[in-house]
CSV table of C-alpha atoms in Angstrom, one decimal:
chain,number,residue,atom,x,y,z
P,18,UNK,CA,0.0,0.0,0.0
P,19,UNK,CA,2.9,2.5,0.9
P,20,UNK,CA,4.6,1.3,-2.3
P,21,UNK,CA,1.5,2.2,-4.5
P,22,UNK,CA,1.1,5.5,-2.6
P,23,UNK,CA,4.9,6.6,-3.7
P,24,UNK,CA,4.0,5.3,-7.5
P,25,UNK,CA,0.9,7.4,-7.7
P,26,UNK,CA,2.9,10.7,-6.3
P,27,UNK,CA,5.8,9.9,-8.5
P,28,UNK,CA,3.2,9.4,-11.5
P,29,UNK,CA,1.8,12.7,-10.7
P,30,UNK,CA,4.7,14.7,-10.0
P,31,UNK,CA,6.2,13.5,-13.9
P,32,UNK,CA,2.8,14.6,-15.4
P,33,UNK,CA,2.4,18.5,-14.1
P,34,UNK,CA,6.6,18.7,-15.0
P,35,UNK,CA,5.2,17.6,-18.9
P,36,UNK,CA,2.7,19.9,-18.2
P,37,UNK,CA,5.0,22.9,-17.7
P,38,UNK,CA,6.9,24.7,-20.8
P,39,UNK,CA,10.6,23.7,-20.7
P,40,UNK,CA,13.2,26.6,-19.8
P,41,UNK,CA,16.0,27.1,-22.6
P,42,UNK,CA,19.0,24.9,-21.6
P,43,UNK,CA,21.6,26.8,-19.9
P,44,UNK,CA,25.2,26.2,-20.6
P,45,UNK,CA,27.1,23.1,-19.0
P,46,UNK,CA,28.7,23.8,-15.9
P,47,UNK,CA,32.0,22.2,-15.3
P,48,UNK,CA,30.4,18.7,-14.3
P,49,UNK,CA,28.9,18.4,-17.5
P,50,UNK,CA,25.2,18.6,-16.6
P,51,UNK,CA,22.9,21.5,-18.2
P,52,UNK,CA,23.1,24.3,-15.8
P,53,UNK,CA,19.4,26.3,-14.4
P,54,UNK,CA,18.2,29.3,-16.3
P,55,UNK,CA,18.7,32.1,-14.2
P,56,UNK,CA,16.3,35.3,-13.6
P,57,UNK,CA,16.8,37.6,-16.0
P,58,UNK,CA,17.6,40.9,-14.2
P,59,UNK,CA,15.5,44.0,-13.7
P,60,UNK,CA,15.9,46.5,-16.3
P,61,UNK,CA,18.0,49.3,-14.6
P,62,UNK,CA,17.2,53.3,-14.9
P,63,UNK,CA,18.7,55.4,-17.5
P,64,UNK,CA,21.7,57.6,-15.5
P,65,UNK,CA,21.3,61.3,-15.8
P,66,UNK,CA,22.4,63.5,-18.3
P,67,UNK,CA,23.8,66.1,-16.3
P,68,UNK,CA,27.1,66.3,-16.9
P,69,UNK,CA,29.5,66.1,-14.2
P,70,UNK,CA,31.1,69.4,-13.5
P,71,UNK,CA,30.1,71.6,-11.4
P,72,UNK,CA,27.7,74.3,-11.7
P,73,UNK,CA,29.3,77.2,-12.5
P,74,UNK,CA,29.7,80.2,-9.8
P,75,UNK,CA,28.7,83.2,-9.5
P,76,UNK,CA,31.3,86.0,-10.6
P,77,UNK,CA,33.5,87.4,-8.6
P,78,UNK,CA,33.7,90.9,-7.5
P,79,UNK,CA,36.5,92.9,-7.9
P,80,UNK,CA,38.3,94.2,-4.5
P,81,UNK,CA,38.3,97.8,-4.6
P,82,UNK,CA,40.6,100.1,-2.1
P,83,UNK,CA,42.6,103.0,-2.0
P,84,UNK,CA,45.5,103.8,-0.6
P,85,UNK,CA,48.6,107.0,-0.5
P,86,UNK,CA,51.4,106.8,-2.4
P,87,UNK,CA,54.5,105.5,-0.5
P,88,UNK,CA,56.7,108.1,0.8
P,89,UNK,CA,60.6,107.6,-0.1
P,90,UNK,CA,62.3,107.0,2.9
P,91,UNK,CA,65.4,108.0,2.4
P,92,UNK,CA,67.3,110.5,0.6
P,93,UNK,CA,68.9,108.3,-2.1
P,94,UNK,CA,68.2,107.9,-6.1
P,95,UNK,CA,64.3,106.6,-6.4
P,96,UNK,CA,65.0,105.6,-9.8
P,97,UNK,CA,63.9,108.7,-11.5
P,98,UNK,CA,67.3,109.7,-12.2
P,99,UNK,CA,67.4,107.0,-14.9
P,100,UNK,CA,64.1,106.4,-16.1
P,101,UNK,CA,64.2,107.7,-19.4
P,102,UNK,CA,60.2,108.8,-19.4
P,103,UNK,CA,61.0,111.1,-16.2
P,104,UNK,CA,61.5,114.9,-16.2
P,105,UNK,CA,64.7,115.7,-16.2
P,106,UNK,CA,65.4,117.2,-12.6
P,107,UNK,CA,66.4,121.0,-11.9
P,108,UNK,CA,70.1,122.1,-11.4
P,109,UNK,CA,70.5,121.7,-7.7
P,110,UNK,CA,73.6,123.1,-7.2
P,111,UNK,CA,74.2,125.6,-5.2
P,112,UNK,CA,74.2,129.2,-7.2
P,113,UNK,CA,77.1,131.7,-5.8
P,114,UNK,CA,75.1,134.8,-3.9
P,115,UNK,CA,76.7,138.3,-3.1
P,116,UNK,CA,78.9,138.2,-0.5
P,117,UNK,CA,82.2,138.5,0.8
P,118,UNK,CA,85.2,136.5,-1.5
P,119,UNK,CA,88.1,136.0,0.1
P,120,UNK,CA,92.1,134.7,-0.5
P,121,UNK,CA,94.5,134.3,1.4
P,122,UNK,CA,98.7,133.2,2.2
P,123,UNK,CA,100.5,133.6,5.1
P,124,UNK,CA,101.9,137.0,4.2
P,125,UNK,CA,99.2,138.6,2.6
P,126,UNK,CA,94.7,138.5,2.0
P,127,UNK,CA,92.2,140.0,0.9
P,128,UNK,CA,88.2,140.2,1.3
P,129,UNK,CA,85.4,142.0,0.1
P,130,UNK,CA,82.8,142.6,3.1
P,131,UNK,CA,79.1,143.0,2.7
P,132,UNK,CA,77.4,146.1,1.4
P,133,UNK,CA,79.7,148.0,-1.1
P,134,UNK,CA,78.2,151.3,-2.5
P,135,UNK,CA,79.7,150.4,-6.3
P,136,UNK,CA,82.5,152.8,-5.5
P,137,UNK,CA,85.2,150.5,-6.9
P,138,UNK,CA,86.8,149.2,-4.2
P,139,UNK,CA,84.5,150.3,-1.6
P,140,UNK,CA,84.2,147.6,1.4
P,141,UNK,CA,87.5,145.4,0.4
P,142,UNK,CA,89.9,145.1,3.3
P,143,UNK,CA,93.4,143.6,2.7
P,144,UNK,CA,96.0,142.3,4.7
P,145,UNK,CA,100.1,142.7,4.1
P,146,UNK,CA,102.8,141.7,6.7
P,147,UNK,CA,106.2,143.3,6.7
P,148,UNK,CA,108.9,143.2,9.1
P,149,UNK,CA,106.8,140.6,11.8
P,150,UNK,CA,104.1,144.0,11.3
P,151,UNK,CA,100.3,143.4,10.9
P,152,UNK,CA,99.3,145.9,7.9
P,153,UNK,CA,95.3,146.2,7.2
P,154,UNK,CA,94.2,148.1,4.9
P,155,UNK,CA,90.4,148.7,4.9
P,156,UNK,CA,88.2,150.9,1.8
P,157,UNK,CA,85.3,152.9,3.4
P,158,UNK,CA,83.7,155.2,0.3
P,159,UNK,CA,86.6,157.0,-0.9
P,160,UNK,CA,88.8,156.8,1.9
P,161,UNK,CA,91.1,154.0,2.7
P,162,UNK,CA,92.2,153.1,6.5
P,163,UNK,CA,95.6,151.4,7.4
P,164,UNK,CA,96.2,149.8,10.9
P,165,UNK,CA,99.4,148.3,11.3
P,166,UNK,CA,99.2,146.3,14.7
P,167,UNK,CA,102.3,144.0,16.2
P,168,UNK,CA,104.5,147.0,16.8
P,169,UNK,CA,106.5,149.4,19.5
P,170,UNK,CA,108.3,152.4,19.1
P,171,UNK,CA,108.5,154.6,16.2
P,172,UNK,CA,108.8,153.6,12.7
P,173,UNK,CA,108.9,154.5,8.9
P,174,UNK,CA,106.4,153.0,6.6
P,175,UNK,CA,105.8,154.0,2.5
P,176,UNK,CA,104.2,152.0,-0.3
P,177,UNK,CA,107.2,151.6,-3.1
P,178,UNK,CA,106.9,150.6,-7.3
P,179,UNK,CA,106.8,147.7,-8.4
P,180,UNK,CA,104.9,144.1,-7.4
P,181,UNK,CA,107.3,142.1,-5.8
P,182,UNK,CA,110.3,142.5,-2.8
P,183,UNK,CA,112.8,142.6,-5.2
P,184,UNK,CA,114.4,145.6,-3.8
P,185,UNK,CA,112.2,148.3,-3.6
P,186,UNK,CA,114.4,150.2,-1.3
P,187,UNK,CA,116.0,151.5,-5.1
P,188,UNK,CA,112.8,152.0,-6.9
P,189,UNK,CA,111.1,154.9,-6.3
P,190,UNK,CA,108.1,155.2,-3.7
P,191,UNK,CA,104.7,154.8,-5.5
P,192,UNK,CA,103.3,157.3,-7.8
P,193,UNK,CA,105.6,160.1,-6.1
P,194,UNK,CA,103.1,161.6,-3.5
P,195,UNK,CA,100.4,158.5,-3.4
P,196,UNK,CA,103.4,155.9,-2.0
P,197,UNK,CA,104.1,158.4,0.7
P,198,UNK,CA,103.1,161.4,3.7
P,199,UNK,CA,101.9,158.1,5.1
P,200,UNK,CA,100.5,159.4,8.8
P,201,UNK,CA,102.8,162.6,8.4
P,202,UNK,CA,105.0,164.4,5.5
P,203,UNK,CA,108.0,162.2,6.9
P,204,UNK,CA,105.4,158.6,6.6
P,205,UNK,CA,106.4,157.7,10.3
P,206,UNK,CA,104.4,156.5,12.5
P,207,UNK,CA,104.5,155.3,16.8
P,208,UNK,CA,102.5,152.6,18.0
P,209,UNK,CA,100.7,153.1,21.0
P,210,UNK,CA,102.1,151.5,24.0
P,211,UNK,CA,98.6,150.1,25.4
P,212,UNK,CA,97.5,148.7,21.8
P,213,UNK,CA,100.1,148.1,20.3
P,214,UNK,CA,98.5,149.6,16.9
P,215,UNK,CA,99.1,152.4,14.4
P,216,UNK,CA,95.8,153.9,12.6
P,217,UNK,CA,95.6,156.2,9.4
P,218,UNK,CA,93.2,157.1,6.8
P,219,UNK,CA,94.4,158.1,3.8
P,220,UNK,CA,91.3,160.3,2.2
P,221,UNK,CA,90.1,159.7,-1.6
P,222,UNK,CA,89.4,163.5,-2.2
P,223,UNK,CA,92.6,164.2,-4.0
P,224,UNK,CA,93.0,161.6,-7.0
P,225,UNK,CA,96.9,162.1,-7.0
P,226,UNK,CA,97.6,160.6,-3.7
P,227,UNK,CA,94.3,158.7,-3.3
P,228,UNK,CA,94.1,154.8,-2.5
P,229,UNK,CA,91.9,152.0,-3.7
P,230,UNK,CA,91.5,147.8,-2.2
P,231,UNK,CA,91.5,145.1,-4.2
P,232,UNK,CA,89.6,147.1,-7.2
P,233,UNK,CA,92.7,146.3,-9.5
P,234,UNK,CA,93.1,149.7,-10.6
P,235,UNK,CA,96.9,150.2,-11.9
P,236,UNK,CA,96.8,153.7,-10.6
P,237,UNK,CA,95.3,153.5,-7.4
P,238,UNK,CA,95.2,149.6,-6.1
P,239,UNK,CA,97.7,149.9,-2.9
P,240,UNK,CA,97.6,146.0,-3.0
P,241,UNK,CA,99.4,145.4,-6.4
P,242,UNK,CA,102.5,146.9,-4.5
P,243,UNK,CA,105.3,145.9,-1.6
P,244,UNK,CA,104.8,147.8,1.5
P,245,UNK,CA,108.1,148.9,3.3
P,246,UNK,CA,108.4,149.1,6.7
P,247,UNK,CA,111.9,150.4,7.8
P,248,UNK,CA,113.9,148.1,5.5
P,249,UNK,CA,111.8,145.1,5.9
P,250,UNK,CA,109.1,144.5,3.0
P,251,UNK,CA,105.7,143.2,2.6
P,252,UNK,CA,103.1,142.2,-0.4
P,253,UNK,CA,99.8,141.4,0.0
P,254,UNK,CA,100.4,138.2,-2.6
């Protein structure tokens, strides 16, 4: 009875399996045998069409700002100098003003204080040394003042020919009356015991014994000429 009851399932089983449509043989697996038909797969979405950079941003703004110009900060070339678009810069230099010119060696000098009145020679002072005597001979106007400092006692002074200390003891005094009558007819002269100084002023109102500074008159200059003091002598060179 069992036996007949496993027939009749088997029998029944075979028949519905007929029954059924028969799946497409799949392909032989390694052991040989026909392999099951699989699922087929769902049918997946389409992917987006987007494309795949980024969206694109917004603009960006500018910075703005403002701002002085830098200030050199020191006194040196900023490149100007050499750029060949830049103005070309002012003379600096320094330009010579009115004022008092001045030269110098140790026997003789000459300056040219402020405020001359155009009166050639006017406001020149210049120096001679003679015999270990300070000679200074300062142009006020027409008149010319001598002060010969450094001395004692009484002495003889005269302004000779020529330009040098050749040996002007032999040439004759300067332009007759103008080398001489220095202080008084005889040209001496006494220092004063407290200052030790001498002080004359030879007046410009006669032109033949007149005296000019440092104006480079041939006639009149006293300093294009050796000063004599006893026998020692003095230029203003």
């Amino acid at each position: 009875m069992r036996t007949q009851s496993r027939l009749l399932t088997a029998a029944l089983l075979f028949g519905s399996g007929l029954a059924c449509t028969a799946g497409a043989a799949g392909p032989a697996n390694d052991a040989g045998g026909p392999a099951t038909t699989g699922q087929a797969g769902s049918t997946g979405t389409g992917g987006s069409t987007q494309p795949t950079g980024g969206a694109t941003g917004a603009a960006g703004q500018a910075s703005t700002g403002s701002g002085s110009a830098g200030r050199v900060s020191s006194t040196g070339d900023n490149g100007d100098l050499f750029n060949p678009d830049a103005a070309v810069p002012a003379n600096t230099l320094p330009s010579n003003t009115a004022g008092s010119t001045g030269t110098g060696t140790p026997d003789a000098s000459t300056s040219t204080p402020e405020g001359g009145s155009g009166i050639p020679g006017d406001g020149h002072m210049a120096t001679a040394h003679s015999g270990g005597f300070t000679l200074v001979f300062t142009q006020k106007g027409l008149d010319v003042t001598l002060v010969i400092s450094g001395c004692t006692g009484t002495h003889k002074v005269e302004v000779h020919e020529g330009y040098a200390c050749d040996d002007p003891t032999k040439g004759p005094v300067w332009g007759g009356a103008r080398g001489t009558g220095i202080f008084n007819a005889a040209s001496m002269f006494t220092c004063d015991a407290t200052t030790k100084s001498a002080t004359y002023t030879r007046s410009g109102a006669d032109p033949k014994t007149s005296w000019t500074v440092a104006d480079h008159n041939p006639t009149t200059d006293v300093t294009l000429h050796p000063i004599l003091v006893d026998t020692s002598c003095g230029t203003f060179f």
